[in-house]
Amino acid sequence: MKKRGQKKPGYYLEGHMLPCVRNLRPMFGSHDAAIQANQIVLTHFENENGDAVDTKLLELAEEFKISPGNSDFPFVKKAIAEMYLTSTYTLVDRFLKDFVADCIRYKQIDWKHQNSDGDNLDPLSQILYNLSSKQRTQIKQYPEYWLIDYYRHIRNHIIHPNPQNLPRLAKKHQELLGLYEFHWLNVYKIMPNNYEEISYEDYFIYTRAFKYFVNVLSNTVGLSTDEIVIAAKN
């Protein structure tokens, strides 16, 4: 069988793909391009101005008649990095909802959006909840599953800040490093940061890891020729 996808970490797509998987790269393409272009400009601005970067930011704000909001450049950088994560999460969430819709259509699963206690589940948790125990175990063996879940919690804290979240985020971060440090460095050459040190690198590892992880989801769920034919008839 022909292997498709990127070489590292070896999560190749196999067999038929759900329609949403084909739309993954177009969905993320312009978004990633915009973030990367913004980061190029931001890095250039910082490198060009060095220790005077805060002053230069104020000068340009005055020149262009734009309120700087905050001239503390490290604060601004972190705020921008948080925006990278929240906008990426929006696409991740949208894709996973499309994945759910495709599973319902093609796999004919009696889909459950809530757990046995009646609690609403986020899209990724829904997918695992509606799969078999064996499939759930397979998916959770991949470090990327835990990384994606970590950034979901980071995003939720950014949107709904609460100091009580910080110990839990710190614990999740330590688990990511303690269990999978070699994986992050070997595959991505960078490590996920804790919340206080969120940066562009977190966007980079998040978006790249998610694209790899989609291959895992697609292969685990599977799609047969018969299922494609039945869906087309319906």
JSON list of C-alpha atoms in Angstrom, two decimals, residues 19-232:
[
{"chain": "A", "resi": 19, "resn": "PRO", "atom": "CA", "xyz": [-13.62, 13.69, 3.27]},
{"chain": "A", "resi": 20, "resn": "CYS", "atom": "CA", "xyz": [-12.60, 16.03, 6.08]},
{"chain": "A", "resi": 21, "resn": "VAL", "atom": "CA", "xyz": [-9.06, 14.59, 6.04]},
{"chain": "A", "resi": 22, "resn": "ARG", "atom": "CA", "xyz": [-8.67, 15.67, 2.43]},
{"chain": "A", "resi": 23, "resn": "ASN", "atom": "CA", "xyz": [-9.65, 19.19, 3.45]},
{"chain": "A", "resi": 24, "resn": "LEU", "atom": "CA", "xyz": [-7.16, 19.41, 6.32]},
{"chain": "A", "resi": 25, "resn": "ARG", "atom": "CA", "xyz": [-4.26, 21.10, 4.57]},
{"chain": "A", "resi": 26, "resn": "PRO", "atom": "CA", "xyz": [-6.36, 23.64, 2.63]},
{"chain": "A", "resi": 27, "resn": "MET", "atom": "CA", "xyz": [-8.12, 24.47, 5.91]},
{"chain": "A", "resi": 28, "resn": "PHE", "atom": "CA", "xyz": [-4.84, 25.22, 7.68]},
{"chain": "A", "resi": 29, "resn": "GLY", "atom": "CA", "xyz": [-2.89, 26.61, 4.71]},
{"chain": "A", "resi": 30, "resn": "SER", "atom": "CA", "xyz": [-3.75, 30.32, 4.73]},
{"chain": "A", "resi": 31, "resn": "HIS", "atom": "CA", "xyz": [-3.97, 30.36, 8.52]},
{"chain": "A", "resi": 32, "resn": "ASP", "atom": "CA", "xyz": [-0.44, 28.98, 8.91]},
{"chain": "A", "resi": 33, "resn": "ALA", "atom": "CA", "xyz": [0.90, 31.31, 6.21]},
{"chain": "A", "resi": 34, "resn": "ALA", "atom": "CA", "xyz": [-0.53, 34.36, 7.99]},
{"chain": "A", "resi": 35, "resn": "ILE", "atom": "CA", "xyz": [0.92, 33.36, 11.37]},
{"chain": "A", "resi": 36, "resn": "GLN", "atom": "CA", "xyz": [4.33, 32.59, 9.93]},
{"chain": "A", "resi": 37, "resn": "ALA", "atom": "CA", "xyz": [4.44, 35.90, 8.02]},
{"chain": "A", "resi": 38, "resn": "ASN", "atom": "CA", "xyz": [3.45, 37.76, 11.18]},
{"chain": "A", "resi": 39, "resn": "GLN", "atom": "CA", "xyz": [6.16, 35.98, 13.14]},
{"chain": "A", "resi": 40, "resn": "ILE", "atom": "CA", "xyz": [8.78, 36.91, 10.53]},
{"chain": "A", "resi": 41, "resn": "VAL", "atom": "CA", "xyz": [7.85, 40.59, 10.87]},
{"chain": "A", "resi": 42, "resn": "LEU", "atom": "CA", "xyz": [7.78, 40.36, 14.67]},
{"chain": "A", "resi": 43, "resn": "THR", "atom": "CA", "xyz": [11.18, 38.66, 14.87]},
{"chain": "A", "resi": 44, "resn": "HIS", "atom": "CA", "xyz": [12.71, 41.14, 12.44]},
{"chain": "A", "resi": 45, "resn": "PHE", "atom": "CA", "xyz": [11.34, 44.08, 14.43]},
{"chain": "A", "resi": 46, "resn": "GLU", "atom": "CA", "xyz": [12.78, 42.69, 17.66]},
{"chain": "A", "resi": 47, "resn": "ASN", "atom": "CA", "xyz": [16.18, 41.89, 16.15]},
{"chain": "A", "resi": 48, "resn": "GLU", "atom": "CA", "xyz": [16.48, 45.28, 14.48]},
{"chain": "A", "resi": 49, "resn": "ASN", "atom": "CA", "xyz": [15.71, 47.25, 17.64]},
{"chain": "A", "resi": 50, "resn": "GLY", "atom": "CA", "xyz": [17.31, 45.16, 20.38]},
{"chain": "A", "resi": 51, "resn": "ASP", "atom": "CA", "xyz": [17.09, 46.78, 23.81]},
{"chain": "A", "resi": 52, "resn": "ALA", "atom": "CA", "xyz": [15.26, 49.77, 22.34]},
{"chain": "A", "resi": 53, "resn": "VAL", "atom": "CA", "xyz": [12.35, 47.66, 21.10]},
{"chain": "A", "resi": 54, "resn": "ASP", "atom": "CA", "xyz": [9.85, 49.09, 23.63]},
{"chain": "A", "resi": 55, "resn": "THR", "atom": "CA", "xyz": [10.76, 52.67, 22.69]},
{"chain": "A", "resi": 56, "resn": "LYS", "atom": "CA", "xyz": [10.57, 51.90, 18.97]},
{"chain": "A", "resi": 57, "resn": "LEU", "atom": "CA", "xyz": [7.13, 50.38, 19.45]},
{"chain": "A", "resi": 58, "resn": "LEU", "atom": "CA", "xyz": [5.92, 53.63, 21.03]},
{"chain": "A", "resi": 59, "resn": "GLU", "atom": "CA", "xyz": [7.51, 55.70, 18.25]},
{"chain": "A", "resi": 60, "resn": "LEU", "atom": "CA", "xyz": [5.79, 53.71, 15.54]},
{"chain": "A", "resi": 61, "resn": "ALA", "atom": "CA", "xyz": [2.49, 53.81, 17.38]},
{"chain": "A", "resi": 62, "resn": "GLU", "atom": "CA", "xyz": [2.71, 57.59, 17.37]},
{"chain": "A", "resi": 63, "resn": "GLU", "atom": "CA", "xyz": [3.75, 57.70, 13.71]},
{"chain": "A", "resi": 64, "resn": "PHE", "atom": "CA", "xyz": [0.90, 55.47, 12.54]},
{"chain": "A", "resi": 65, "resn": "LYS", "atom": "CA", "xyz": [-1.65, 56.92, 14.99]},
{"chain": "A", "resi": 66, "resn": "ILE", "atom": "CA", "xyz": [-2.34, 53.50, 16.52]},
{"chain": "A", "resi": 67, "resn": "SER", "atom": "CA", "xyz": [-2.65, 52.99, 20.25]},
{"chain": "A", "resi": 68, "resn": "PRO", "atom": "CA", "xyz": [0.06, 50.52, 21.33]},
{"chain": "A", "resi": 69, "resn": "GLY", "atom": "CA", "xyz": [-2.10, 49.25, 24.16]},
{"chain": "A", "resi": 70, "resn": "ASN", "atom": "CA", "xyz": [1.02, 48.03, 25.93]},
{"chain": "A", "resi": 71, "resn": "SER", "atom": "CA", "xyz": [4.62, 48.93, 25.10]},
{"chain": "A", "resi": 72, "resn": "ASP", "atom": "CA", "xyz": [6.13, 46.06, 27.12]},
{"chain": "A", "resi": 73, "resn": "PHE", "atom": "CA", "xyz": [7.39, 44.01, 24.18]},
{"chain": "A", "resi": 74, "resn": "PRO", "atom": "CA", "xyz": [7.76, 40.67, 26.04]},
{"chain": "A", "resi": 75, "resn": "PHE", "atom": "CA", "xyz": [4.13, 41.04, 27.14]},
{"chain": "A", "resi": 76, "resn": "VAL", "atom": "CA", "xyz": [3.09, 41.81, 23.58]},
{"chain": "A", "resi": 77, "resn": "LYS", "atom": "CA", "xyz": [5.00, 38.79, 22.23]},
{"chain": "A", "resi": 78, "resn": "LYS", "atom": "CA", "xyz": [3.31, 36.44, 24.68]},
{"chain": "A", "resi": 79, "resn": "ALA", "atom": "CA", "xyz": [-0.11, 37.91, 23.92]},
{"chain": "A", "resi": 80, "resn": "ILE", "atom": "CA", "xyz": [0.51, 37.34, 20.20]},
{"chain": "A", "resi": 81, "resn": "ALA", "atom": "CA", "xyz": [1.66, 33.76, 20.88]},
{"chain": "A", "resi": 82, "resn": "GLU", "atom": "CA", "xyz": [-1.56, 33.18, 22.81]},
{"chain": "A", "resi": 83, "resn": "MET", "atom": "CA", "xyz": [-3.51, 34.48, 19.80]},
{"chain": "A", "resi": 84, "resn": "TYR", "atom": "CA", "xyz": [-1.65, 31.98, 17.60]},
{"chain": "A", "resi": 85, "resn": "LEU", "atom": "CA", "xyz": [-2.80, 29.17, 19.88]},
{"chain": "A", "resi": 86, "resn": "THR", "atom": "CA", "xyz": [-6.41, 30.27, 20.18]},
{"chain": "A", "resi": 87, "resn": "SER", "atom": "CA", "xyz": [-6.82, 30.74, 16.43]},
{"chain": "A", "resi": 88, "resn": "THR", "atom": "CA", "xyz": [-5.19, 27.35, 15.79]},
{"chain": "A", "resi": 89, "resn": "TYR", "atom": "CA", "xyz": [-7.50, 25.76, 18.34]},
{"chain": "A", "resi": 90, "resn": "THR", "atom": "CA", "xyz": [-10.48, 27.19, 16.42]},
{"chain": "A", "resi": 91, "resn": "LEU", "atom": "CA", "xyz": [-9.39, 25.30, 13.31]},
{"chain": "A", "resi": 92, "resn": "VAL", "atom": "CA", "xyz": [-8.58, 22.15, 15.28]},
{"chain": "A", "resi": 93, "resn": "ASP", "atom": "CA", "xyz": [-12.05, 22.26, 16.85]},
{"chain": "A", "resi": 94, "resn": "ARG", "atom": "CA", "xyz": [-13.68, 22.87, 13.48]},
{"chain": "A", "resi": 95, "resn": "PHE", "atom": "CA", "xyz": [-11.83, 19.98, 11.89]},
{"chain": "A", "resi": 96, "resn": "LEU", "atom": "CA", "xyz": [-12.72, 17.58, 14.72]},
{"chain": "A", "resi": 97, "resn": "LYS", "atom": "CA", "xyz": [-16.39, 18.53, 14.39]},
{"chain": "A", "resi": 98, "resn": "ASP", "atom": "CA", "xyz": [-16.16, 17.75, 10.67]},
{"chain": "A", "resi": 99, "resn": "PHE", "atom": "CA", "xyz": [-14.51, 14.44, 11.57]},
{"chain": "A", "resi": 100, "resn": "VAL", "atom": "CA", "xyz": [-17.42, 13.65, 13.90]},
{"chain": "A", "resi": 101, "resn": "ALA", "atom": "CA", "xyz": [-19.92, 14.46, 11.12]},
{"chain": "A", "resi": 102, "resn": "ASP", "atom": "CA", "xyz": [-18.07, 12.18, 8.69]},
{"chain": "A", "resi": 103, "resn": "CYS", "atom": "CA", "xyz": [-17.96, 9.36, 11.24]},
{"chain": "A", "resi": 104, "resn": "ILE", "atom": "CA", "xyz": [-21.71, 9.61, 11.73]},
{"chain": "A", "resi": 105, "resn": "ARG", "atom": "CA", "xyz": [-22.35, 9.63, 7.98]},
{"chain": "A", "resi": 106, "resn": "TYR", "atom": "CA", "xyz": [-19.95, 6.92, 6.85]},
{"chain": "A", "resi": 107, "resn": "LYS", "atom": "CA", "xyz": [-19.57, 4.69, 9.92]},
{"chain": "A", "resi": 108, "resn": "GLN", "atom": "CA", "xyz": [-23.28, 4.75, 10.84]},
{"chain": "A", "resi": 109, "resn": "ILE", "atom": "CA", "xyz": [-22.40, 5.14, 14.52]},
{"chain": "A", "resi": 110, "resn": "ASP", "atom": "CA", "xyz": [-25.13, 5.89, 17.05]},
{"chain": "A", "resi": 111, "resn": "TRP", "atom": "CA", "xyz": [-23.18, 8.92, 18.13]},
{"chain": "A", "resi": 112, "resn": "LYS", "atom": "CA", "xyz": [-23.14, 10.13, 21.73]},
{"chain": "A", "resi": 113, "resn": "HIS", "atom": "CA", "xyz": [-22.29, 13.77, 22.42]},
{"chain": "A", "resi": 114, "resn": "GLN", "atom": "CA", "xyz": [-22.41, 13.33, 26.19]},
{"chain": "A", "resi": 115, "resn": "ASN", "atom": "CA", "xyz": [-20.84, 10.85, 28.58]},
{"chain": "A", "resi": 116, "resn": "SER", "atom": "CA", "xyz": [-22.79, 8.54, 30.87]},
{"chain": "A", "resi": 117, "resn": "ASP", "atom": "CA", "xyz": [-23.10, 11.34, 33.46]},
{"chain": "A", "resi": 118, "resn": "GLY", "atom": "CA", "xyz": [-24.75, 13.67, 30.95]},
{"chain": "A", "resi": 119, "resn": "ASP", "atom": "CA", "xyz": [-21.70, 15.93, 30.60]},
{"chain": "A", "resi": 120, "resn": "ASN", "atom": "CA", "xyz": [-21.05, 17.47, 27.19]},
{"chain": "A", "resi": 121, "resn": "LEU", "atom": "CA", "xyz": [-17.85, 16.25, 25.55]},
{"chain": "A", "resi": 122, "resn": "ASP", "atom": "CA", "xyz": [-15.41, 18.25, 23.45]},
{"chain": "A", "resi": 123, "resn": "PRO", "atom": "CA", "xyz": [-15.07, 16.90, 19.88]},
{"chain": "A", "resi": 124, "resn": "LEU", "atom": "CA", "xyz": [-11.89, 14.87, 20.48]},
{"chain": "A", "resi": 125, "resn": "SER", "atom": "CA", "xyz": [-13.33, 13.33, 23.64]},
{"chain": "A", "resi": 126, "resn": "GLN", "atom": "CA", "xyz": [-16.49, 12.54, 21.70]},
{"chain": "A", "resi": 127, "resn": "ILE", "atom": "CA", "xyz": [-14.50, 10.67, 19.08]},
{"chain": "A", "resi": 128, "resn": "LEU", "atom": "CA", "xyz": [-12.76, 8.53, 21.66]},
{"chain": "A", "resi": 129, "resn": "TYR", "atom": "CA", "xyz": [-15.96, 7.97, 23.65]},
{"chain": "A", "resi": 130, "resn": "ASN", "atom": "CA", "xyz": [-17.73, 6.60, 20.56]},
{"chain": "A", "resi": 131, "resn": "LEU", "atom": "CA", "xyz": [-14.90, 4.28, 19.53]},
{"chain": "A", "resi": 132, "resn": "SER", "atom": "CA", "xyz": [-14.15, 0.86, 20.94]},
{"chain": "A", "resi": 133, "resn": "SER", "atom": "CA", "xyz": [-12.00, 0.41, 24.03]},
{"chain": "A", "resi": 134, "resn": "LYS", "atom": "CA", "xyz": [-9.24, -1.03, 21.84]},
{"chain": "A", "resi": 135, "resn": "GLN", "atom": "CA", "xyz": [-9.32, 1.98, 19.52]},
{"chain": "A", "resi": 136, "resn": "ARG", "atom": "CA", "xyz": [-9.23, 4.41, 22.45]},
{"chain": "A", "resi": 137, "resn": "THR", "atom": "CA", "xyz": [-6.19, 2.65, 23.84]},
{"chain": "A", "resi": 138, "resn": "GLN", "atom": "CA", "xyz": [-4.45, 2.79, 20.47]},
{"chain": "A", "resi": 139, "resn": "ILE", "atom": "CA", "xyz": [-5.03, 6.52, 20.09]},
{"chain": "A", "resi": 140, "resn": "LYS", "atom": "CA", "xyz": [-3.91, 7.37, 23.61]},
{"chain": "A", "resi": 141, "resn": "GLN", "atom": "CA", "xyz": [-0.58, 5.65, 23.01]},
{"chain": "A", "resi": 142, "resn": "TYR", "atom": "CA", "xyz": [0.45, 8.55, 20.80]},
{"chain": "A", "resi": 143, "resn": "PRO", "atom": "CA", "xyz": [2.12, 11.52, 22.55]},
{"chain": "A", "resi": 144, "resn": "GLU", "atom": "CA", "xyz": [0.35, 13.90, 20.18]},
{"chain": "A", "resi": 145, "resn": "TYR", "atom": "CA", "xyz": [-3.00, 13.02, 21.73]},
{"chain": "A", "resi": 146, "resn": "TRP", "atom": "CA", "xyz": [-1.81, 14.37, 25.08]},
{"chain": "A", "resi": 147, "resn": "LEU", "atom": "CA", "xyz": [-0.20, 17.41, 23.47]},
{"chain": "A", "resi": 148, "resn": "ILE", "atom": "CA", "xyz": [-3.45, 18.36, 21.73]},
{"chain": "A", "resi": 149, "resn": "ASP", "atom": "CA", "xyz": [-5.35, 17.91, 24.96]},
{"chain": "A", "resi": 150, "resn": "TYR", "atom": "CA", "xyz": [-2.79, 20.10, 26.78]},
{"chain": "A", "resi": 151, "resn": "TYR", "atom": "CA", "xyz": [-3.20, 22.97, 24.33]},
{"chain": "A", "resi": 152, "resn": "ARG", "atom": "CA", "xyz": [-6.98, 22.66, 24.60]},
{"chain": "A", "resi": 153, "resn": "HIS", "atom": "CA", "xyz": [-6.62, 23.36, 28.31]},
{"chain": "A", "resi": 154, "resn": "ILE", "atom": "CA", "xyz": [-4.18, 26.20, 27.59]},
{"chain": "A", "resi": 155, "resn": "ARG", "atom": "CA", "xyz": [-6.67, 27.75, 25.18]},
{"chain": "A", "resi": 156, "resn": "ASN", "atom": "CA", "xyz": [-9.49, 27.44, 27.68]},
{"chain": "A", "resi": 157, "resn": "HIS", "atom": "CA", "xyz": [-7.39, 29.24, 30.29]},
{"chain": "A", "resi": 158, "resn": "ILE", "atom": "CA", "xyz": [-6.51, 32.02, 27.82]},
{"chain": "A", "resi": 159, "resn": "ILE", "atom": "CA", "xyz": [-10.19, 32.57, 27.01]},
{"chain": "A", "resi": 160, "resn": "HIS", "atom": "CA", "xyz": [-11.46, 31.97, 30.56]},
{"chain": "A", "resi": 161, "resn": "PRO", "atom": "CA", "xyz": [-8.53, 32.90, 32.84]},
{"chain": "A", "resi": 162, "resn": "ASN", "atom": "CA", "xyz": [-8.66, 31.53, 36.35]},
{"chain": "A", "resi": 163, "resn": "PRO", "atom": "CA", "xyz": [-5.65, 31.28, 38.71]},
{"chain": "A", "resi": 164, "resn": "GLN", "atom": "CA", "xyz": [-7.02, 27.95, 39.93]},
{"chain": "A", "resi": 165, "resn": "ASN", "atom": "CA", "xyz": [-6.25, 26.48, 36.49]},
{"chain": "A", "resi": 166, "resn": "LEU", "atom": "CA", "xyz": [-2.51, 27.10, 36.76]},
{"chain": "A", "resi": 167, "resn": "PRO", "atom": "CA", "xyz": [-1.54, 24.12, 38.99]},
{"chain": "A", "resi": 168, "resn": "ARG", "atom": "CA", "xyz": [-3.40, 21.74, 36.68]},
{"chain": "A", "resi": 169, "resn": "LEU", "atom": "CA", "xyz": [-1.72, 23.25, 33.60]},
{"chain": "A", "resi": 170, "resn": "ALA", "atom": "CA", "xyz": [1.68, 22.96, 35.29]},
{"chain": "A", "resi": 171, "resn": "LYS", "atom": "CA", "xyz": [1.00, 19.30, 36.11]},
{"chain": "A", "resi": 172, "resn": "LYS", "atom": "CA", "xyz": [-0.05, 18.52, 32.55]},
{"chain": "A", "resi": 173, "resn": "HIS", "atom": "CA", "xyz": [3.06, 20.24, 31.24]},
{"chain": "A", "resi": 174, "resn": "GLN", "atom": "CA", "xyz": [5.35, 18.25, 33.54]},
{"chain": "A", "resi": 175, "resn": "GLU", "atom": "CA", "xyz": [3.67, 15.02, 32.42]},
{"chain": "A", "resi": 176, "resn": "LEU", "atom": "CA", "xyz": [4.26, 15.93, 28.76]},
{"chain": "A", "resi": 177, "resn": "LEU", "atom": "CA", "xyz": [7.95, 16.44, 29.45]},
{"chain": "A", "resi": 178, "resn": "GLY", "atom": "CA", "xyz": [8.38, 13.56, 31.86]},
{"chain": "A", "resi": 179, "resn": "LEU", "atom": "CA", "xyz": [6.79, 10.97, 29.59]},
{"chain": "A", "resi": 180, "resn": "TYR", "atom": "CA", "xyz": [7.60, 12.24, 26.10]},
{"chain": "A", "resi": 181, "resn": "GLU", "atom": "CA", "xyz": [10.62, 14.54, 26.22]},
{"chain": "A", "resi": 182, "resn": "PHE", "atom": "CA", "xyz": [12.63, 12.36, 23.82]},
{"chain": "A", "resi": 183, "resn": "HIS", "atom": "CA", "xyz": [9.73, 12.25, 21.37]},
{"chain": "A", "resi": 184, "resn": "TRP", "atom": "CA", "xyz": [9.35, 16.04, 21.24]},
{"chain": "A", "resi": 185, "resn": "LEU", "atom": "CA", "xyz": [13.06, 16.62, 20.74]},
{"chain": "A", "resi": 186, "resn": "ASN", "atom": "CA", "xyz": [13.52, 13.80, 18.24]},
{"chain": "A", "resi": 187, "resn": "VAL", "atom": "CA", "xyz": [10.49, 14.55, 16.07]},
{"chain": "A", "resi": 188, "resn": "TYR", "atom": "CA", "xyz": [9.85, 18.27, 16.51]},
{"chain": "A", "resi": 189, "resn": "LYS", "atom": "CA", "xyz": [13.24, 19.54, 17.76]},
{"chain": "A", "resi": 190, "resn": "ILE", "atom": "CA", "xyz": [11.44, 21.69, 20.34]},
{"chain": "A", "resi": 191, "resn": "MET", "atom": "CA", "xyz": [9.53, 21.19, 23.58]},
{"chain": "A", "resi": 192, "resn": "PRO", "atom": "CA", "xyz": [6.06, 22.43, 24.57]},
{"chain": "A", "resi": 193, "resn": "ASN", "atom": "CA", "xyz": [6.28, 25.32, 27.01]},
{"chain": "A", "resi": 194, "resn": "ASN", "atom": "CA", "xyz": [4.45, 25.88, 30.25]},
{"chain": "A", "resi": 195, "resn": "TYR", "atom": "CA", "xyz": [1.71, 28.50, 30.20]},
{"chain": "A", "resi": 196, "resn": "GLU", "atom": "CA", "xyz": [3.88, 31.32, 31.56]},
{"chain": "A", "resi": 197, "resn": "GLU", "atom": "CA", "xyz": [6.36, 30.86, 28.69]},
{"chain": "A", "resi": 198, "resn": "ILE", "atom": "CA", "xyz": [4.01, 30.34, 25.75]},
{"chain": "A", "resi": 199, "resn": "SER", "atom": "CA", "xyz": [5.71, 31.36, 22.49]},
{"chain": "A", "resi": 200, "resn": "TYR", "atom": "CA", "xyz": [5.62, 30.90, 18.72]},
{"chain": "A", "resi": 201, "resn": "GLU", "atom": "CA", "xyz": [7.22, 27.48, 19.17]},
{"chain": "A", "resi": 202, "resn": "ASP", "atom": "CA", "xyz": [4.05, 26.28, 20.90]},
{"chain": "A", "resi": 203, "resn": "TYR", "atom": "CA", "xyz": [1.97, 27.19, 17.87]},
{"chain": "A", "resi": 204, "resn": "PHE", "atom": "CA", "xyz": [4.52, 25.40, 15.68]},
{"chain": "A", "resi": 205, "resn": "ILE", "atom": "CA", "xyz": [4.49, 22.12, 17.59]},
{"chain": "A", "resi": 206, "resn": "TYR", "atom": "CA", "xyz": [0.70, 22.27, 18.06]},
{"chain": "A", "resi": 207, "resn": "THR", "atom": "CA", "xyz": [-0.21, 22.70, 14.40]},
{"chain": "A", "resi": 208, "resn": "ARG", "atom": "CA", "xyz": [2.38, 20.21, 13.18]},
{"chain": "A", "resi": 209, "resn": "ALA", "atom": "CA", "xyz": [1.49, 17.59, 15.77]},
{"chain": "A", "resi": 210, "resn": "PHE", "atom": "CA", "xyz": [-2.20, 17.90, 14.98]},
{"chain": "A", "resi": 211, "resn": "LYS", "atom": "CA", "xyz": [-1.64, 17.25, 11.29]},
{"chain": "A", "resi": 212, "resn": "TYR", "atom": "CA", "xyz": [0.31, 14.10, 12.13]},
{"chain": "A", "resi": 213, "resn": "PHE", "atom": "CA", "xyz": [-2.32, 13.05, 14.65]},
{"chain": "A", "resi": 214, "resn": "VAL", "atom": "CA", "xyz": [-5.10, 13.30, 12.07]},
{"chain": "A", "resi": 215, "resn": "ASN", "atom": "CA", "xyz": [-3.41, 10.42, 10.24]},
{"chain": "A", "resi": 216, "resn": "VAL", "atom": "CA", "xyz": [-3.66, 8.38, 13.43]},
{"chain": "A", "resi": 217, "resn": "LEU", "atom": "CA", "xyz": [-7.36, 9.18, 13.81]},
{"chain": "A", "resi": 218, "resn": "SER", "atom": "CA", "xyz": [-8.06, 8.38, 10.17]},
{"chain": "A", "resi": 219, "resn": "ASN", "atom": "CA", "xyz": [-6.26, 5.04, 10.30]},
{"chain": "A", "resi": 220, "resn": "THR", "atom": "CA", "xyz": [-7.86, 4.03, 13.59]},
{"chain": "A", "resi": 221, "resn": "VAL", "atom": "CA", "xyz": [-11.40, 4.80, 12.47]},
{"chain": "A", "resi": 222, "resn": "GLY", "atom": "CA", "xyz": [-10.84, 3.37, 9.00]},
{"chain": "A", "resi": 223, "resn": "LEU", "atom": "CA", "xyz": [-13.14, 3.67, 6.02]},
{"chain": "A", "resi": 224, "resn": "SER", "atom": "CA", "xyz": [-14.13, 0.75, 3.81]},
{"chain": "A", "resi": 225, "resn": "THR", "atom": "CA", "xyz": [-15.21, 0.78, 0.18]},
{"chain": "A", "resi": 226, "resn": "ASP", "atom": "CA", "xyz": [-18.61, -0.60, 1.22]},
{"chain": "A", "resi": 227, "resn": "GLU", "atom": "CA", "xyz": [-19.12, 2.29, 3.64]},
{"chain": "A", "resi": 228, "resn": "ILE", "atom": "CA", "xyz": [-18.32, 4.80, 0.89]},
{"chain": "A", "resi": 229, "resn": "VAL", "atom": "CA", "xyz": [-20.84, 3.14, -1.47]},
{"chain": "A", "resi": 230, "resn": "ILE", "atom": "CA", "xyz": [-23.59, 3.01, 1.18]},
{"chain": "A", "resi": 231, "resn": "ALA", "atom": "CA", "xyz": [-23.06, 6.68, 2.11]},
{"chain": "A", "resi": 232, "resn": "ALA", "atom": "CA", "xyz": [-23.20, 7.67, -1.55]}
]
